[in-house]
Amino acid sequence: MNDQQLDISALDRAVQRLDEGWGRYQQDVSDLQIRDGLIQRFEFTYEISHKLLKRYLAMISPTPALYAQIAFQELIRAGNEQGLLLGEWPAWRRYRDMRAKTSHTYDESIALAVVAEIPQFLLEARYLRDQLRERLQ
């Protein structure tokens, strides 16, 4: 591994906030403000997860430049090969599609579809955080 250190505190906070948001939403699934906040927390947790996965893989690679323009599918494949992810490409493609749809949360059916996937994504984000934490110690 390179001498540089990777700070995963943003991912840790994002996972905690997404988990907290999920708990609040479960108390009242009719509260649209909580639901919208939950979706926003999903957005930033997804973005941070994606960026840290890419940074970590570049950091441990003998050829980090390969990760500068890597396709998303290849990034997920590499993350799986390193044991950093629970889900494979189909699951992460779903999360990516969910993220793309979050700008349309005014559409009730889209908002509900995104929210329905959050528990599985939360498991994934926790796993990535825990794997990164363990490997960076």
PDB file of C-alpha atoms in Angstrom:
ATOM      1  CA  MET A   1       0.000   0.000   0.000  1.00  0.00           C
ATOM      2  CA  ASN A   2       1.182   3.541  -0.674  1.00  0.00           C
ATOM      3  CA  ASP A   3       2.258   5.784   2.182  1.00  0.00           C
ATOM      4  CA  GLN A   4      -0.806   7.992   1.810  1.00  0.00           C
ATOM      5  CA  GLN A   5      -3.694   7.517   4.191  1.00  0.00           C
ATOM      6  CA  LEU A   6      -7.344   7.387   3.278  1.00  0.00           C
ATOM      7  CA  ASP A   7      -9.768   9.197   5.577  1.00  0.00           C
ATOM      8  CA  ILE A   8     -13.043   7.279   5.815  1.00  0.00           C
ATOM      9  CA  SER A   9     -14.629   9.489   8.479  1.00  0.00           C
ATOM     10  CA  ALA A  10     -17.014  11.020   5.896  1.00  0.00           C
ATOM     11  CA  LEU A  11     -18.267   7.544   5.008  1.00  0.00           C
ATOM     12  CA  ASP A  12     -18.640   6.667   8.664  1.00  0.00           C
ATOM     13  CA  ARG A  13     -20.748   9.795   9.297  1.00  0.00           C
ATOM     14  CA  ALA A  14     -22.796   9.231   6.132  1.00  0.00           C
ATOM     15  CA  VAL A  15     -23.594   5.639   7.121  1.00  0.00           C
ATOM     16  CA  GLN A  16     -24.578   6.768  10.623  1.00  0.00           C
ATOM     17  CA  ARG A  17     -26.859   9.474   9.230  1.00  0.00           C
ATOM     18  CA  LEU A  18     -28.459   7.137   6.704  1.00  0.00           C
ATOM     19  CA  ASP A  19     -29.063   4.596   9.462  1.00  0.00           C
ATOM     20  CA  GLU A  20     -30.556   7.311  11.676  1.00  0.00           C
ATOM     21  CA  GLY A  21     -32.748   8.535   8.808  1.00  0.00           C
ATOM     22  CA  TRP A  22     -33.980   5.019   8.129  1.00  0.00           C
ATOM     23  CA  GLY A  23     -34.939   4.621  11.786  1.00  0.00           C
ATOM     24  CA  ARG A  24     -36.860   7.912  11.791  1.00  0.00           C
ATOM     25  CA  TYR A  25     -38.624   7.020   8.563  1.00  0.00           C
ATOM     26  CA  GLN A  26     -39.716   3.681  10.008  1.00  0.00           C
ATOM     27  CA  GLN A  27     -41.462   5.539  12.844  1.00  0.00           C
ATOM     28  CA  ASP A  28     -43.735   7.356  10.358  1.00  0.00           C
ATOM     29  CA  VAL A  29     -43.574   6.272   6.720  1.00  0.00           C
ATOM     30  CA  SER A  30     -46.168   8.905   5.819  1.00  0.00           C
ATOM     31  CA  ASP A  31     -43.819  11.792   6.749  1.00  0.00           C
ATOM     32  CA  LEU A  32     -42.706  13.058   3.338  1.00  0.00           C
ATOM     33  CA  GLN A  33     -40.134  15.435   4.785  1.00  0.00           C
ATOM     34  CA  ILE A  34     -38.372  12.571   6.571  1.00  0.00           C
ATOM     35  CA  ARG A  35     -38.609  10.437   3.416  1.00  0.00           C
ATOM     36  CA  ASP A  36     -37.085  13.197   1.296  1.00  0.00           C
ATOM     37  CA  GLY A  37     -34.293  13.657   3.828  1.00  0.00           C
ATOM     38  CA  LEU A  38     -33.683   9.912   3.817  1.00  0.00           C
ATOM     39  CA  ILE A  39     -33.336   9.950   0.039  1.00  0.00           C
ATOM     40  CA  GLN A  40     -30.869  12.824   0.279  1.00  0.00           C
ATOM     41  CA  ARG A  41     -28.850  10.871   2.838  1.00  0.00           C
ATOM     42  CA  PHE A  42     -28.834   7.912   0.469  1.00  0.00           C
ATOM     43  CA  GLU A  43     -27.485  10.189  -2.281  1.00  0.00           C
ATOM     44  CA  PHE A  44     -24.487  11.416  -0.347  1.00  0.00           C
ATOM     45  CA  THR A  45     -23.754   8.007   1.195  1.00  0.00           C
ATOM     46  CA  TYR A  46     -23.758   6.461  -2.265  1.00  0.00           C
ATOM     47  CA  GLU A  47     -21.458   9.193  -3.647  1.00  0.00           C
ATOM     48  CA  ILE A  48     -19.000   8.883  -0.766  1.00  0.00           C
ATOM     49  CA  SER A  49     -19.020   5.062  -1.014  1.00  0.00           C
ATOM     50  CA  HIS A  50     -18.269   5.188  -4.715  1.00  0.00           C
ATOM     51  CA  LYS A  51     -15.472   7.747  -4.335  1.00  0.00           C
ATOM     52  CA  LEU A  52     -13.789   5.990  -1.420  1.00  0.00           C
ATOM     53  CA  LEU A  53     -13.948   2.622  -3.160  1.00  0.00           C
ATOM     54  CA  LYS A  54     -12.219   4.143  -6.162  1.00  0.00           C
ATOM     55  CA  ARG A  55      -9.612   5.959  -4.044  1.00  0.00           C
ATOM     56  CA  TYR A  56      -8.815   2.878  -1.997  1.00  0.00           C
ATOM     57  CA  LEU A  57      -8.422   0.663  -5.051  1.00  0.00           C
ATOM     58  CA  ALA A  58      -6.142   3.248  -6.666  1.00  0.00           C
ATOM     59  CA  MET A  59      -4.165   3.543  -3.446  1.00  0.00           C
ATOM     60  CA  ILE A  60      -3.426  -0.192  -3.206  1.00  0.00           C
ATOM     61  CA  SER A  61      -2.846  -0.668  -6.923  1.00  0.00           C
ATOM     62  CA  PRO A  62       0.644  -0.877  -8.413  1.00  0.00           C
ATOM     63  CA  THR A  63      -0.827   1.146 -11.308  1.00  0.00           C
ATOM     64  CA  PRO A  64      -3.134   3.737  -9.679  1.00  0.00           C
ATOM     65  CA  ALA A  65      -3.616   5.627 -12.953  1.00  0.00           C
ATOM     66  CA  LEU A  66      -5.818   2.755 -14.166  1.00  0.00           C
ATOM     67  CA  TYR A  67      -8.490   3.927 -11.738  1.00  0.00           C
ATOM     68  CA  ALA A  68      -8.644   7.480 -13.071  1.00  0.00           C
ATOM     69  CA  GLN A  69     -11.004   6.548 -15.914  1.00  0.00           C
ATOM     70  CA  ILE A  70     -12.188   3.085 -14.909  1.00  0.00           C
ATOM     71  CA  ALA A  71     -15.701   2.108 -15.954  1.00  0.00           C
ATOM     72  CA  PHE A  72     -18.157   1.746 -13.079  1.00  0.00           C
ATOM     73  CA  GLN A  73     -18.712  -1.951 -13.776  1.00  0.00           C
ATOM     74  CA  GLU A  74     -14.967  -2.605 -13.647  1.00  0.00           C
ATOM     75  CA  LEU A  75     -14.687  -0.631 -10.417  1.00  0.00           C
ATOM     76  CA  ILE A  76     -17.332  -2.826  -8.806  1.00  0.00           C
ATOM     77  CA  ARG A  77     -15.664  -5.961 -10.136  1.00  0.00           C
ATOM     78  CA  ALA A  78     -12.335  -4.847  -8.652  1.00  0.00           C
ATOM     79  CA  GLY A  79     -14.033  -4.042  -5.334  1.00  0.00           C
ATOM     80  CA  ASN A  80     -15.503  -7.533  -5.257  1.00  0.00           C
ATOM     81  CA  GLU A  81     -12.156  -9.126  -6.084  1.00  0.00           C
ATOM     82  CA  GLN A  82     -10.697  -7.308  -3.080  1.00  0.00           C
ATOM     83  CA  GLY A  83     -13.567  -8.435  -0.816  1.00  0.00           C
ATOM     84  CA  LEU A  84     -14.705  -4.867  -0.184  1.00  0.00           C
ATOM     85  CA  LEU A  85     -18.303  -5.284  -1.312  1.00  0.00           C
ATOM     86  CA  LEU A  86     -21.169  -7.594  -0.427  1.00  0.00           C
ATOM     87  CA  GLY A  87     -23.044  -7.167  -3.694  1.00  0.00           C
ATOM     88  CA  GLU A  88     -21.853  -7.708  -7.210  1.00  0.00           C
ATOM     89  CA  TRP A  89     -22.456  -5.689 -10.350  1.00  0.00           C
ATOM     90  CA  PRO A  90     -26.268  -6.161 -10.574  1.00  0.00           C
ATOM     91  CA  ALA A  91     -26.796  -4.814  -7.044  1.00  0.00           C
ATOM     92  CA  TRP A  92     -24.477  -1.858  -7.538  1.00  0.00           C
ATOM     93  CA  ARG A  93     -26.048  -1.096 -10.907  1.00  0.00           C
ATOM     94  CA  ARG A  94     -29.388  -0.903  -9.060  1.00  0.00           C
ATOM     95  CA  TYR A  95     -27.911   1.517  -6.503  1.00  0.00           C
ATOM     96  CA  ARG A  96     -26.436   3.597  -9.317  1.00  0.00           C
ATOM     97  CA  ASP A  97     -29.807   3.666 -11.087  1.00  0.00           C
ATOM     98  CA  MET A  98     -31.449   4.648  -7.799  1.00  0.00           C
ATOM     99  CA  ARG A  99     -29.005   7.528  -7.438  1.00  0.00           C
ATOM    100  CA  ALA A 100     -29.795   8.688 -10.967  1.00  0.00           C
ATOM    101  CA  LYS A 101     -33.514   8.677 -10.149  1.00  0.00           C
ATOM    102  CA  THR A 102     -33.216  10.699  -6.954  1.00  0.00           C
ATOM    103  CA  SER A 103     -33.605  13.969  -8.841  1.00  0.00           C
ATOM    104  CA  HIS A 104     -37.154  12.779  -9.603  1.00  0.00           C
ATOM    105  CA  THR A 105     -38.278  12.203  -6.028  1.00  0.00           C
ATOM    106  CA  TYR A 106     -41.289  14.433  -6.645  1.00  0.00           C
ATOM    107  CA  ASP A 107     -42.645  11.335  -8.420  1.00  0.00           C
ATOM    108  CA  GLU A 108     -44.197   9.266  -5.635  1.00  0.00           C
ATOM    109  CA  SER A 109     -43.535   5.889  -7.249  1.00  0.00           C
ATOM    110  CA  ILE A 110     -39.854   6.711  -7.843  1.00  0.00           C
ATOM    111  CA  ALA A 111     -39.412   7.999  -4.300  1.00  0.00           C
ATOM    112  CA  LEU A 112     -40.961   4.841  -2.863  1.00  0.00           C
ATOM    113  CA  ALA A 113     -38.833   2.613  -5.123  1.00  0.00           C
ATOM    114  CA  VAL A 114     -35.651   4.387  -3.998  1.00  0.00           C
ATOM    115  CA  VAL A 115     -36.606   4.163  -0.332  1.00  0.00           C
ATOM    116  CA  ALA A 116     -37.395   0.454  -0.671  1.00  0.00           C
ATOM    117  CA  GLU A 117     -33.781  -0.249  -1.694  1.00  0.00           C
ATOM    118  CA  ILE A 118     -32.174   1.760   1.117  1.00  0.00           C
ATOM    119  CA  PRO A 119     -31.994  -1.080   3.701  1.00  0.00           C
ATOM    120  CA  GLN A 120     -29.987  -3.275   1.310  1.00  0.00           C
ATOM    121  CA  PHE A 121     -27.752  -0.369   0.321  1.00  0.00           C
ATOM    122  CA  LEU A 122     -27.219   0.451   3.994  1.00  0.00           C
ATOM    123  CA  LEU A 123     -25.900  -3.068   4.576  1.00  0.00           C
ATOM    124  CA  GLU A 124     -23.557  -2.586   1.626  1.00  0.00           C
ATOM    125  CA  ALA A 125     -22.311   0.821   2.811  1.00  0.00           C
ATOM    126  CA  ARG A 126     -21.674  -0.518   6.323  1.00  0.00           C
ATOM    127  CA  TYR A 127     -19.757  -3.470   4.931  1.00  0.00           C
ATOM    128  CA  LEU A 128     -17.575  -1.236   2.744  1.00  0.00           C
ATOM    129  CA  ARG A 129     -16.915   1.095   5.683  1.00  0.00           C
ATOM    130  CA  ASP A 130     -15.991  -1.811   7.947  1.00  0.00           C
ATOM    131  CA  GLN A 131     -13.714  -3.398   5.350  1.00  0.00           C
ATOM    132  CA  LEU A 132     -11.936  -0.095   4.715  1.00  0.00           C
ATOM    133  CA  ARG A 133     -11.586   0.593   8.444  1.00  0.00           C
ATOM    134  CA  GLU A 134     -10.065  -2.850   9.023  1.00  0.00           C
ATOM    135  CA  ARG A 135      -7.616  -2.580   6.136  1.00  0.00           C
ATOM    136  CA  LEU A 136      -6.496   0.946   6.966  1.00  0.00           C
ATOM    137  CA  GLN A 137      -5.611   0.202  10.591  1.00  0.00           C
TER     138      GLN A 137
END
